[in-house]
PDB file of C-alpha atoms in Angstrom:
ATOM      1  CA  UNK V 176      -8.752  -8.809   9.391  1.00  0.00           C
ATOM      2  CA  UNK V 177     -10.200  -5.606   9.770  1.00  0.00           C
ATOM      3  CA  UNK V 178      -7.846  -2.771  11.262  1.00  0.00           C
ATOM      4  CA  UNK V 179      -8.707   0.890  12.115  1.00  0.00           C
ATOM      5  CA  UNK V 180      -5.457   1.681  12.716  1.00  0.00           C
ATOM      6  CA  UNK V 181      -3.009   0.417   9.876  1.00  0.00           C
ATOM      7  CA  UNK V 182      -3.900   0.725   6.353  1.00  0.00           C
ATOM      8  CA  UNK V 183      -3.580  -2.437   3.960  1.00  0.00           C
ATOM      9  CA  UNK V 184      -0.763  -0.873   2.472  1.00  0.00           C
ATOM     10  CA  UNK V 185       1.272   0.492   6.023  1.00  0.00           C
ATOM     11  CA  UNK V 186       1.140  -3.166   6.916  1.00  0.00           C
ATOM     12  CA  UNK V 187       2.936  -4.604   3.832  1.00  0.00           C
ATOM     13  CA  UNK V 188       5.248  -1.930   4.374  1.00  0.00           C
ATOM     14  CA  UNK V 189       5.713  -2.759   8.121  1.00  0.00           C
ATOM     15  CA  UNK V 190       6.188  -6.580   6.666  1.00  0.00           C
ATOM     16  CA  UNK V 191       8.805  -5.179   4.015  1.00  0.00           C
ATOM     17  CA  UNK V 192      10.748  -3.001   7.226  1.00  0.00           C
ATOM     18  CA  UNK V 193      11.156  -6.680   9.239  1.00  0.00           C
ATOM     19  CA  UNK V 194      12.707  -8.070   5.906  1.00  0.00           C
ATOM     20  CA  UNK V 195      15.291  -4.935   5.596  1.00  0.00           C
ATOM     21  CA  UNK V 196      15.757  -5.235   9.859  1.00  0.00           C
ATOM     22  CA  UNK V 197      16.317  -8.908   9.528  1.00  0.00           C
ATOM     23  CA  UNK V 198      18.636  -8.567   6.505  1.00  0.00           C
ATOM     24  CA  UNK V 199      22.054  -7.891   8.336  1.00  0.00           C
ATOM     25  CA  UNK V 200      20.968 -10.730  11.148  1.00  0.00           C
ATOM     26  CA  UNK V 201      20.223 -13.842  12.428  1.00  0.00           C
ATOM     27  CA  UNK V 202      17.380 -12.472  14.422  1.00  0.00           C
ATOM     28  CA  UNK V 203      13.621 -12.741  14.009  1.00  0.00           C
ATOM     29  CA  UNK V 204      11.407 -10.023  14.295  1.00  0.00           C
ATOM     30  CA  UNK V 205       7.242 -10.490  14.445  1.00  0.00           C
ATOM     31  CA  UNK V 206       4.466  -8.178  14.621  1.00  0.00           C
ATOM     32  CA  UNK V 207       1.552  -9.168  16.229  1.00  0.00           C
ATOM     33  CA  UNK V 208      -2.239  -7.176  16.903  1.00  0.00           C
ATOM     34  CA  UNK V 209      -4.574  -8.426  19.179  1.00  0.00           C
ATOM     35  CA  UNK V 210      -7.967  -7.285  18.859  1.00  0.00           C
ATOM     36  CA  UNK V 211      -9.276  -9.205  21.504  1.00  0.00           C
ATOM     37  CA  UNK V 212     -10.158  -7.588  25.005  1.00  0.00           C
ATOM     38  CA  UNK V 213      -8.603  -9.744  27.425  1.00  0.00           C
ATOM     39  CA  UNK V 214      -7.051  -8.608  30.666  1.00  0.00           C
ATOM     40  CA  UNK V 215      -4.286 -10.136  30.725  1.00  0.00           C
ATOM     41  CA  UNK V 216      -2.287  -9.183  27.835  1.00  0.00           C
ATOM     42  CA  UNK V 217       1.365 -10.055  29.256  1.00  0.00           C
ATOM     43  CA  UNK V 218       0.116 -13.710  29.683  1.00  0.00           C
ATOM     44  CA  UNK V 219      -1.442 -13.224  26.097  1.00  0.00           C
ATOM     45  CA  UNK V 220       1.875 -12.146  24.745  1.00  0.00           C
ATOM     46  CA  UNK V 221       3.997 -14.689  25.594  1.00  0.00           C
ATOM     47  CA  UNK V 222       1.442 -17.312  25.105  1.00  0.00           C
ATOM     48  CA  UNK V 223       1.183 -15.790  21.530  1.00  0.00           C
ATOM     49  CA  UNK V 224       5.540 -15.334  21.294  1.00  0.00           C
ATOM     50  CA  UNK V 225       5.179 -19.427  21.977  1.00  0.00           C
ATOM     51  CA  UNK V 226       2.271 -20.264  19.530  1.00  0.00           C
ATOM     52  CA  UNK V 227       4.356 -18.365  16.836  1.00  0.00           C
ATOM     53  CA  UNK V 228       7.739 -20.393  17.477  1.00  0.00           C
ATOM     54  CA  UNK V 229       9.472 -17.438  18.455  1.00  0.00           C
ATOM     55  CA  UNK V 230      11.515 -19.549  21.064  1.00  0.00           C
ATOM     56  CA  UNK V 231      12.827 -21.600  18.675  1.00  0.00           C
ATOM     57  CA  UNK V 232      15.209 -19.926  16.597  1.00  0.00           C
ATOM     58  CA  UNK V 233      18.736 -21.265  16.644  1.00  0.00           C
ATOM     59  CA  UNK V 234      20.419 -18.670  18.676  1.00  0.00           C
ATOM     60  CA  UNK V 235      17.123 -17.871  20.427  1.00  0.00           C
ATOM     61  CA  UNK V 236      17.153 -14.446  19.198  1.00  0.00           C
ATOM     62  CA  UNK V 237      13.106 -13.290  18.162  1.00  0.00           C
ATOM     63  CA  UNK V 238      11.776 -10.176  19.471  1.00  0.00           C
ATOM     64  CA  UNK V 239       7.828 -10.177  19.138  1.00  0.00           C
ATOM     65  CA  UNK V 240       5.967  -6.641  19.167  1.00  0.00           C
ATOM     66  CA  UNK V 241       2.429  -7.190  20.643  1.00  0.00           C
ATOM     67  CA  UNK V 242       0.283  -4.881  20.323  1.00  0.00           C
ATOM     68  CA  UNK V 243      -3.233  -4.052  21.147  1.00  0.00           C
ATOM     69  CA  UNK V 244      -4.837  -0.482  20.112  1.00  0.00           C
ATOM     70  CA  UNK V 245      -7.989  -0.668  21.286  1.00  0.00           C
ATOM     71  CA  UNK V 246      -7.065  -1.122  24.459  1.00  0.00           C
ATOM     72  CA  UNK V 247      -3.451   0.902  24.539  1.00  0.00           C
ATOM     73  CA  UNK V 248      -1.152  -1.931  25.305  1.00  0.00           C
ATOM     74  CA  UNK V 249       2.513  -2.240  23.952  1.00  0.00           C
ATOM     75  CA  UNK V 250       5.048  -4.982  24.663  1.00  0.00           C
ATOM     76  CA  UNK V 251       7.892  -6.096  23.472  1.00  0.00           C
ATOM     77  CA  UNK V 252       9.024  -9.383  23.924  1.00  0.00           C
ATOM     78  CA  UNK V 253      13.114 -10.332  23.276  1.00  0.00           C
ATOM     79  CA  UNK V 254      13.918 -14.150  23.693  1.00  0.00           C
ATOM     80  CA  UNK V 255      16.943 -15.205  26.037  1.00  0.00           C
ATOM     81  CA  UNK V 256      19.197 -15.185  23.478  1.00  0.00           C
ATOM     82  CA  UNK V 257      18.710 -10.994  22.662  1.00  0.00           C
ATOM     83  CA  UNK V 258      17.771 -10.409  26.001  1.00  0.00           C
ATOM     84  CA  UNK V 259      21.161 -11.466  27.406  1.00  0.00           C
ATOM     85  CA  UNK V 260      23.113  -8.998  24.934  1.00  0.00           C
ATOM     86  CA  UNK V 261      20.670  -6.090  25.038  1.00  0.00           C
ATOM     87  CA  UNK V 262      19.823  -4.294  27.693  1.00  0.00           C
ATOM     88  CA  UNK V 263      16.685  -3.263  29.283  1.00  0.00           C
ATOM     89  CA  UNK V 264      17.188   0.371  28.902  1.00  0.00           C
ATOM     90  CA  UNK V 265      17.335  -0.374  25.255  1.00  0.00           C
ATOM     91  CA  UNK V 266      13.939  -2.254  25.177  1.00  0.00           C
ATOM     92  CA  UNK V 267      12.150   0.716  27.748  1.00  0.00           C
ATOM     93  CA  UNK V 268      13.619   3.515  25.363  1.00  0.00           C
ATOM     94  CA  UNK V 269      11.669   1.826  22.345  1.00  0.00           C
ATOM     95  CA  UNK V 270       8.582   1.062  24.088  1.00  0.00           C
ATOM     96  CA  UNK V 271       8.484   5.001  25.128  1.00  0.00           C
ATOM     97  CA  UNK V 272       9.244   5.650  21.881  1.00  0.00           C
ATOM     98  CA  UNK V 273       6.520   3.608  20.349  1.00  0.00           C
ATOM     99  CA  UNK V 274       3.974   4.836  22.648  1.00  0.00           C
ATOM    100  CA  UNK V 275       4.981   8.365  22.236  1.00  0.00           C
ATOM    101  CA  UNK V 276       4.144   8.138  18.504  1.00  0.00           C
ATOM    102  CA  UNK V 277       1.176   5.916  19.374  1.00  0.00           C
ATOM    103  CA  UNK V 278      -0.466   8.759  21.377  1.00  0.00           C
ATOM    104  CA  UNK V 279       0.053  11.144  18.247  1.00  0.00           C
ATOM    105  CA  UNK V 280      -1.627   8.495  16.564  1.00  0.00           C
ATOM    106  CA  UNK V 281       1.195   7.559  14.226  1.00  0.00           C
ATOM    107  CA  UNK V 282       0.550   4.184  14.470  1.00  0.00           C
ATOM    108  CA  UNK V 283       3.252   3.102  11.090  1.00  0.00           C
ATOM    109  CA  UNK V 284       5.495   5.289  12.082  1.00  0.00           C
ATOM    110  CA  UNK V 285       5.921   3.962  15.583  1.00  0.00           C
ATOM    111  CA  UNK V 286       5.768   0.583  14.532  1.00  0.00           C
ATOM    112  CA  UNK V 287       8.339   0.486  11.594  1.00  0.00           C
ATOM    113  CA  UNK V 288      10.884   2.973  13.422  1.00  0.00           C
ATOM    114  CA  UNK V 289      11.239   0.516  16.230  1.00  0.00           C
ATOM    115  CA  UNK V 290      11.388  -2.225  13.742  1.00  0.00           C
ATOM    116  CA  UNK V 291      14.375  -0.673  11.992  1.00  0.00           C
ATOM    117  CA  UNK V 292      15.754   0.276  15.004  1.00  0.00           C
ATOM    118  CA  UNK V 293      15.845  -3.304  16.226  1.00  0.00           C
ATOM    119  CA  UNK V 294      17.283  -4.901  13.396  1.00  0.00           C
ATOM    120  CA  UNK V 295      20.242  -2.566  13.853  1.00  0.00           C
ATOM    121  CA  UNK V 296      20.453  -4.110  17.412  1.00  0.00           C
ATOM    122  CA  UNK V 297      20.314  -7.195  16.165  1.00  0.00           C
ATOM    123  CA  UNK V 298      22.491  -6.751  13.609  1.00  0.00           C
ATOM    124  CA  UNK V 299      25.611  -5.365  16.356  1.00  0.00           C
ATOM    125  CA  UNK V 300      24.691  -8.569  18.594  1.00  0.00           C
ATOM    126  CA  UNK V 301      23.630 -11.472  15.661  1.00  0.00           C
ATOM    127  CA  UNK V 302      25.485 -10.795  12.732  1.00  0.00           C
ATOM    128  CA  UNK V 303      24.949 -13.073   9.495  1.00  0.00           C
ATOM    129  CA  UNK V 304      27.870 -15.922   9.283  1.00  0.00           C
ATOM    130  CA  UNK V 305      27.181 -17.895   6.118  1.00  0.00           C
ATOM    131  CA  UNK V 306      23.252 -18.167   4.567  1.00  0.00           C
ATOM    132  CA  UNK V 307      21.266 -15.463   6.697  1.00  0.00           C
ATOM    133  CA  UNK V 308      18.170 -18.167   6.435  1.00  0.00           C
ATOM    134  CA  UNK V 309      14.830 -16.800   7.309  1.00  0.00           C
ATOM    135  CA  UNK V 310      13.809 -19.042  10.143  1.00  0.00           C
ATOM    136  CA  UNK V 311      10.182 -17.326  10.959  1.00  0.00           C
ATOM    137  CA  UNK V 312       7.107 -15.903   8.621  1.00  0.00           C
ATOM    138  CA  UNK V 313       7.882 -11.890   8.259  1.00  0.00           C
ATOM    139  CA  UNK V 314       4.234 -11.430   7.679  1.00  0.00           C
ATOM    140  CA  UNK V 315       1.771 -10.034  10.640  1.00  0.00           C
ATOM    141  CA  UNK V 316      -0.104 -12.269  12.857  1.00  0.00           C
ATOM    142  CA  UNK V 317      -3.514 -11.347  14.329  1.00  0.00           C
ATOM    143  CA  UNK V 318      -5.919 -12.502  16.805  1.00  0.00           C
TER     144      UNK V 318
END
């Protein structure tokens, strides 16, 4: 998959910054680009959050980060379990953080600060108890 906007080596590293975030947690965190150029990129997202099994963790705690540069759209997708413990001030704060570095064109940066940043979230709401088992892929999914 060709990407203009993340080197080869940025997106192992985002891949290695979901391993560290999901290290201290239960939760799931997923990266996904979307080349395509769809209108509808909510429906997209969530259609994608499903096809990647990110409602099925035990304590329903994935958040999916869908993103699609060409065509400037962010969002961030928390399942019920997160989204009950968070709240939305949290999730608007990172998007505007995101997109802030997004329109200085530090994609990586953007991407693996929020990244980080959730996994500490997760961490205060879904701490480890026993085997912290990887339930979902860390790797990047594309379409």
């Amino acid at each position: 998959m060709m990407n203009h906007f993340l080197t080869d080596t940025e997106m192992a590293s985002l891949v290695e910054a979901i391993k560290i975030a999901e290290d201290h947690s239960s939760g799931e965190i997923r990266v996904h680009i979307d080349s395509t150029a769809e209108d509808d990129f909510a429906k997209k997202a969530f259609a994608i959050f499903r096809s990647l099994e990110m409602h099925l963790t035990k304590e329903r705690n994935g958040v999916l980060f869908y993103v699609n540069f060409e065509q400037h759209y962010l969002t961030i997708i928390g399942d019920e379990g997160i989204h009950k413990k968070v709240k939305q001030t949290f999730w608007d704060n990172l998007h505007d953080e995101i997109t802030s570095e997004f329109a200085n064109e530090n994609y990586y940066k953007g991407l693996k600060d929020a990244i980080l940043k959730t996994g500490l979230e997760l961490k205060k709401y879904f701490p480890v108890v026993g085997e912290n088992i990887n339930e979902l892929p860390n790797d990047i999914s594309f379409s």
